Coordinates of C-alpha atoms in Angstrom, one line a residue:
M1 CA 60.1 44.6 100.8
H2 CA 63.2 43.5 102.9
N3 CA 65.2 45.2 100.5
N4 CA 63.7 48.6 100.1
T5 CA 63.9 48.4 104.1
R6 CA 68.0 47.7 103.5
R7 CA 68.0 50.2 101.0
H8 CA 66.7 52.9 103.2
H9 CA 68.8 51.8 106.1
T10 CA 71.9 52.7 103.3
L11 CA 70.9 55.8 102.5
G12 CA 70.1 56.9 105.9
R13 CA 73.4 55.6 107.2
W14 CA 74.9 57.7 104.0
F15 CA 72.7 60.5 104.8
S16 CA 73.6 60.7 108.6
V17 CA 77.4 60.1 108.0
S18 CA 77.2 63.1 105.3
L19 CA 75.7 65.5 107.7
L20 CA 78.4 64.3 110.6
A21 CA 80.9 64.9 108.0
A22 CA 79.3 68.4 107.1
G23 CA 79.3 69.4 110.6
V24 CA 82.8 68.4 111.4
S25 CA 83.7 70.5 108.2
L26 CA 81.9 73.6 109.1
A27 CA 82.7 73.2 112.5
G28 CA 86.7 73.1 111.2
A29 CA 86.0 76.0 109.1
A30 CA 84.2 78.1 112.2
Y31 CA 87.2 77.1 114.3
A32 CA 90.0 78.0 111.9
Q33 CA 89.1 81.5 111.9
E34 CA 90.7 83.3 115.3
T35 CA 90.5 86.6 116.4
L36 CA 93.8 88.1 117.7
R37 CA 94.1 91.5 119.8
F38 CA 96.2 94.4 118.7
A39 CA 96.5 96.9 121.5
H40 CA 97.9 100.6 121.5
V41 CA 97.5 103.7 123.5
Y42 CA 97.3 106.0 120.5
E43 CA 94.7 107.7 118.8
T44 CA 92.5 106.5 116.0
S45 CA 93.5 109.5 114.1
E46 CA 97.2 108.9 114.3
P47 CA 99.0 106.8 111.3
F48 CA 99.9 104.0 114.0
H49 CA 96.3 103.1 114.6
Q50 CA 95.2 103.3 110.7
W51 CA 98.4 101.2 109.5
A52 CA 97.5 98.6 112.5
E53 CA 94.0 98.8 110.7
W54 CA 95.6 98.2 107.2
A55 CA 97.6 95.6 108.7
A56 CA 94.7 93.7 110.1
D57 CA 92.9 93.9 106.8
E58 CA 96.2 92.8 105.0
I59 CA 96.8 89.9 107.6
E60 CA 93.2 88.6 107.2
E61 CA 93.2 88.6 103.2
R62 CA 96.7 87.0 102.8
T63 CA 95.8 83.9 105.4
E64 CA 92.4 83.6 103.6
G65 CA 90.7 84.2 106.6
R66 CA 92.5 82.0 108.9
Y67 CA 93.0 85.2 111.3
R68 CA 91.2 87.9 112.3
I69 CA 92.6 91.1 114.1
S70 CA 90.6 93.5 116.2
V71 CA 92.8 96.6 116.8
H72 CA 92.2 98.5 120.3
P73 CA 93.4 102.3 119.8
A74 CA 93.5 104.9 122.9
S75 CA 94.6 102.6 125.9
S76 CA 90.9 100.6 125.4
L77 CA 92.4 97.6 126.9
G78 CA 94.9 99.5 129.3
S79 CA 97.9 101.6 129.8
E80 CA 101.3 100.7 127.8
E81 CA 102.3 99.0 131.2
D82 CA 99.3 97.1 131.0
I83 CA 99.4 95.7 127.3
N84 CA 103.0 94.9 127.8
E85 CA 102.3 92.7 130.7
G86 CA 99.1 91.4 128.5
L87 CA 101.3 89.9 125.8
T88 CA 102.4 87.2 128.6
L89 CA 99.2 87.1 130.3
G90 CA 97.7 86.0 126.9
T91 CA 94.9 89.1 127.0
V92 CA 96.4 90.4 123.8
D93 CA 98.2 89.3 121.0
M94 CA 100.2 92.1 119.4
I95 CA 101.5 95.5 120.4
Y96 CA 102.7 98.7 119.7
T97 CA 105.1 99.6 122.6
G98 CA 108.1 102.1 123.2
T99 CA 111.2 100.6 123.7
Q100 CA 111.7 102.1 126.9
F101 CA 108.8 99.9 128.0
A102 CA 110.1 96.6 126.5
G103 CA 113.3 97.7 128.2
H104 CA 111.7 96.6 131.3
S105 CA 111.4 92.9 130.5
Y106 CA 115.2 92.8 128.3
G107 CA 117.5 96.0 129.0
P108 CA 119.4 96.4 126.0
M109 CA 116.0 96.6 124.4
G110 CA 115.7 100.4 126.1
I111 CA 118.6 101.5 124.6
A112 CA 116.9 103.1 121.5
G113 CA 114.6 105.2 123.6
A114 CA 117.5 106.9 125.5
P115 CA 117.8 110.8 124.9
Y116 CA 120.5 112.0 122.5
M117 CA 121.1 108.3 121.6
F118 CA 121.1 109.0 118.1
R119 CA 122.7 111.5 116.2
D120 CA 119.7 112.0 113.6
F121 CA 117.3 110.0 111.8
D122 CA 119.4 108.7 109.7
H123 CA 121.3 107.2 112.7
W124 CA 118.1 105.8 114.2
Q125 CA 116.8 104.0 110.3
A126 CA 120.5 102.8 110.2
Y127 CA 120.0 101.2 113.7
A128 CA 116.1 99.8 112.6
E129 CA 118.0 98.1 110.0
S130 CA 120.9 97.0 111.8
D131 CA 122.5 93.5 112.7
L132 CA 122.6 95.2 116.5
F133 CA 119.1 95.6 116.4
Q134 CA 118.0 92.3 115.2
E135 CA 120.4 90.9 118.2
I136 CA 119.0 92.9 120.9
A137 CA 115.5 91.6 119.4
D138 CA 116.5 88.2 119.7
G139 CA 118.0 88.9 123.4
Y140 CA 114.4 90.3 124.1
R141 CA 112.6 87.0 122.7
D142 CA 115.0 84.7 124.6
A143 CA 114.0 87.0 127.4
T144 CA 110.3 86.8 127.4
G145 CA 109.1 84.5 124.5
N146 CA 107.8 87.7 122.8
V147 CA 108.7 88.0 119.4
P148 CA 109.5 92.0 118.3
I149 CA 108.8 92.1 114.4
A150 CA 109.8 95.8 113.7
L151 CA 110.7 99.4 115.1
N152 CA 108.4 102.2 113.9
Y153 CA 109.5 105.7 113.7
Y154 CA 107.6 107.6 116.6
G155 CA 109.1 110.8 115.9
E156 CA 111.8 113.3 117.4
R157 CA 110.1 114.3 121.5
H158 CA 109.6 117.9 122.0
V159 CA 108.9 119.7 125.4
T160 CA 105.9 121.7 125.6
S161 CA 105.4 124.3 128.2
N162 CA 103.8 127.5 129.3
D163 CA 107.2 129.3 129.7
P164 CA 109.9 129.5 126.9
I165 CA 113.0 127.3 127.4
N166 CA 115.8 128.2 125.8
V167 CA 118.8 126.4 127.7
P168 CA 119.0 123.5 130.2
E169 CA 118.5 126.0 133.4
D170 CA 115.3 127.4 131.9
M171 CA 114.3 123.5 133.1
E172 CA 115.2 123.4 136.4
R173 CA 112.2 122.0 139.2
L174 CA 109.8 122.1 136.0
R175 CA 107.0 120.0 136.8
I176 CA 107.2 117.5 133.4
R177 CA 105.2 114.7 133.0
V178 CA 106.7 111.6 131.5
P179 CA 105.6 108.0 130.3
G180 CA 106.1 105.5 133.4
A181 CA 109.2 103.9 132.4
P182 CA 112.5 105.0 133.9
L183 CA 114.6 106.3 130.7
Y184 CA 111.9 109.0 130.1
M185 CA 113.3 110.8 133.4
M186 CA 117.1 110.4 132.2
F187 CA 116.9 114.0 130.2
P188 CA 114.7 116.1 132.8
R189 CA 116.7 114.9 135.7
A190 CA 119.4 115.7 133.6
A191 CA 118.4 119.4 133.4
G192 CA 117.4 119.3 137.1
A193 CA 113.1 119.0 136.3
N194 CA 111.0 117.1 138.5
P195 CA 109.8 114.3 135.9
T196 CA 106.4 112.9 137.2
P197 CA 105.0 109.7 135.2
I198 CA 101.2 109.7 134.2
A199 CA 99.5 107.7 131.9
F200 CA 99.3 109.1 128.2
S201 CA 95.5 109.1 128.1
E202 CA 95.4 111.4 131.4
V203 CA 98.0 114.2 130.0
Y204 CA 95.8 116.9 128.8
L205 CA 93.7 116.8 132.0
A206 CA 96.6 117.0 134.2
L207 CA 98.4 119.8 132.1
Q208 CA 94.7 121.7 131.9
Q209 CA 94.7 121.6 135.8
G210 CA 97.8 122.3 136.3
V211 CA 99.3 119.1 137.9
V212 CA 101.9 119.4 135.7
D213 CA 103.8 122.4 134.6
A214 CA 105.0 120.7 130.9
Q215 CA 105.4 117.3 128.7
E216 CA 107.3 116.1 126.0
N217 CA 106.1 114.0 122.9
P218 CA 106.7 114.4 118.8
L219 CA 104.8 116.6 117.0
P220 CA 102.0 114.3 115.6
A221 CA 101.2 113.1 119.2
I222 CA 101.2 116.9 120.4
R223 CA 98.4 117.3 117.6
A224 CA 96.5 114.2 117.9
M225 CA 96.3 114.7 121.7
A226 CA 95.5 118.5 121.6
F227 CA 98.5 119.3 123.9
H228 CA 99.0 122.8 122.3
E229 CA 95.6 123.4 124.0
V230 CA 97.1 124.1 126.7
Q231 CA 100.5 124.8 126.7
D232 CA 101.9 127.8 125.2
Y233 CA 105.2 126.6 123.7
I234 CA 106.8 123.9 122.0
N235 CA 110.5 123.8 122.3
L236 CA 112.1 121.8 119.7
T237 CA 114.4 120.1 122.0
G238 CA 114.5 116.9 120.0
H239 CA 116.0 114.9 122.9
V240 CA 114.7 111.6 121.7
T241 CA 114.7 110.0 118.4
D242 CA 111.8 107.8 119.7
S243 CA 110.7 104.3 118.6
L244 CA 107.4 102.3 118.9
I245 CA 107.9 98.1 118.4
T246 CA 105.9 96.0 116.8
I247 CA 105.6 93.0 119.2
V248 CA 103.5 89.7 118.7
S249 CA 102.7 86.8 121.7
G250 CA 105.2 84.4 122.0
T251 CA 102.5 82.3 122.5
R252 CA 100.5 83.2 119.5
W253 CA 103.6 83.0 117.0
N254 CA 104.3 79.8 118.4
Q255 CA 101.0 78.5 117.1
L256 CA 101.2 79.8 113.5
S257 CA 102.3 77.7 111.0
E258 CA 106.0 79.2 109.3
E259 CA 104.0 80.3 106.3
D260 CA 101.4 82.3 108.6
Q261 CA 104.7 83.8 110.5
E262 CA 105.9 84.6 107.2
I263 CA 102.5 86.9 106.3
F264 CA 102.5 88.6 109.8
R265 CA 105.9 89.5 109.8
E266 CA 105.5 91.1 106.2
V267 CA 103.1 92.8 106.7
L268 CA 104.1 93.9 110.2
Q269 CA 107.6 95.3 108.6
E270 CA 105.6 97.1 105.9
A271 CA 103.1 98.7 108.2
A272 CA 106.0 99.8 110.0
Q273 CA 107.7 101.4 107.0
N274 CA 104.8 103.3 106.3
N275 CA 104.3 104.6 109.8
T276 CA 107.6 105.9 109.7
A277 CA 106.9 107.9 106.0
D278 CA 103.9 109.2 107.5
I279 CA 105.4 110.4 111.2
L280 CA 108.2 111.9 108.8
Q281 CA 105.8 114.1 106.5
A282 CA 103.9 115.2 109.6
E283 CA 107.0 116.3 111.1
A284 CA 107.7 118.4 108.3
E285 CA 104.7 119.8 107.9
L286 CA 103.6 120.5 112.1
A287 CA 105.5 123.5 113.1
E288 CA 103.9 125.5 110.7
W289 CA 100.7 124.1 111.7
F290 CA 101.0 124.8 115.4
E291 CA 102.2 128.6 114.6
E292 CA 98.7 128.9 112.7
Q293 CA 97.0 127.7 115.9
G294 CA 98.6 130.3 118.2
T295 CA 101.3 127.8 119.8
T296 CA 104.8 129.5 119.5
V297 CA 107.4 126.8 118.1
N298 CA 110.6 127.5 119.9
E299 CA 113.8 126.7 118.1
V300 CA 116.6 125.9 120.7
D301 CA 120.4 125.2 120.4
R302 CA 120.1 121.6 121.5
E303 CA 124.2 121.1 122.0
P304 CA 124.0 122.4 125.5
F305 CA 121.1 120.0 126.1
R306 CA 123.0 117.3 124.3
D307 CA 126.1 117.8 126.8
I308 CA 124.2 117.2 129.9
T309 CA 122.7 114.4 129.0
V310 CA 125.2 112.2 127.4
P311 CA 127.1 111.4 130.5
Y312 CA 123.9 110.0 131.7
H313 CA 124.0 107.1 128.5
L314 CA 126.5 105.1 130.7
G315 CA 125.3 106.0 133.8
D316 CA 122.9 103.8 136.6
D317 CA 120.0 104.0 134.4
A318 CA 121.8 102.1 131.5
N319 CA 120.4 98.7 131.2
W320 CA 123.5 98.0 128.6
D321 CA 127.1 97.7 128.6
E322 CA 129.8 99.9 126.9
E323 CA 130.3 97.6 124.2
L324 CA 126.6 97.8 122.8
Y325 CA 126.6 101.5 123.4
E326 CA 129.8 101.8 121.4
R327 CA 128.7 99.6 118.7
L328 CA 125.0 101.8 118.1
Q329 CA 127.3 104.7 118.1
A330 CA 129.5 103.5 115.7
I331 CA 126.4 102.5 113.2
G332 CA 126.4 104.6 110.3
Q333 CA 129.7 106.4 110.6

């Protein structure tokens, strides 16, 4: 009887320890999967969202479920200013943002968003793959703690309006919506227009109600936001060869193992390449589509627009020095 009691006691203790171990294991498994928030201001129909969703799935699969990423499109976690702040506040873990907004935190990052800074797409592509961009990205990381991973091509920005714009003088006193970063105002001011910052999600209503007369965005964004419904002309000024940067919060990045950092980097860079390819294809096809919708696509001579803008490249709004500027201009030549 005494032996039976001891055996039952031993079995009970083993069972308790086993349950405890299982509980720790289960708790560890539950704790191991962390959910990250990827925020942006673009519509679900746009490539940026679709490739963000793809990246989320890829990262979850390649990290064997250690990380799950929830993607929050269409300004659902706030405006572009809000999500940039969110990286530092810890309310978001990953974002797409314009270089001009990133330039708030580290001036040289904004150079890629200045008007007529690039000669063409090939110049932009060479910069995106250059040591210069990596230097600037490192400077941004030193200044903010956050980690730029890749440049995504956003497209050539064009002015939309209700009257044709053929020469800079046609923009005098034009009330034109721009995003809320100072570099977006450089081109309209050079042309004598009145730039008005309005959040991306509010632009359609502002155009419809006549709060502003015009706006500027790439063709895929104009379609996604249906700006052509409230504007008669798309004037192909091509004044900014624009980019989005994929940025990961430094706090989150530093919690990743080196192996997982490499996975995040590979996946997000692949997503950026796919975004770029999709935007290039859309740009090639959309002029004809807009004409079919009844919107006039107006070809313009860009040189007069470029000529009035280039003097501002090293003006008061430039948050970079002449050496950096000359290095960027020399890329690909």
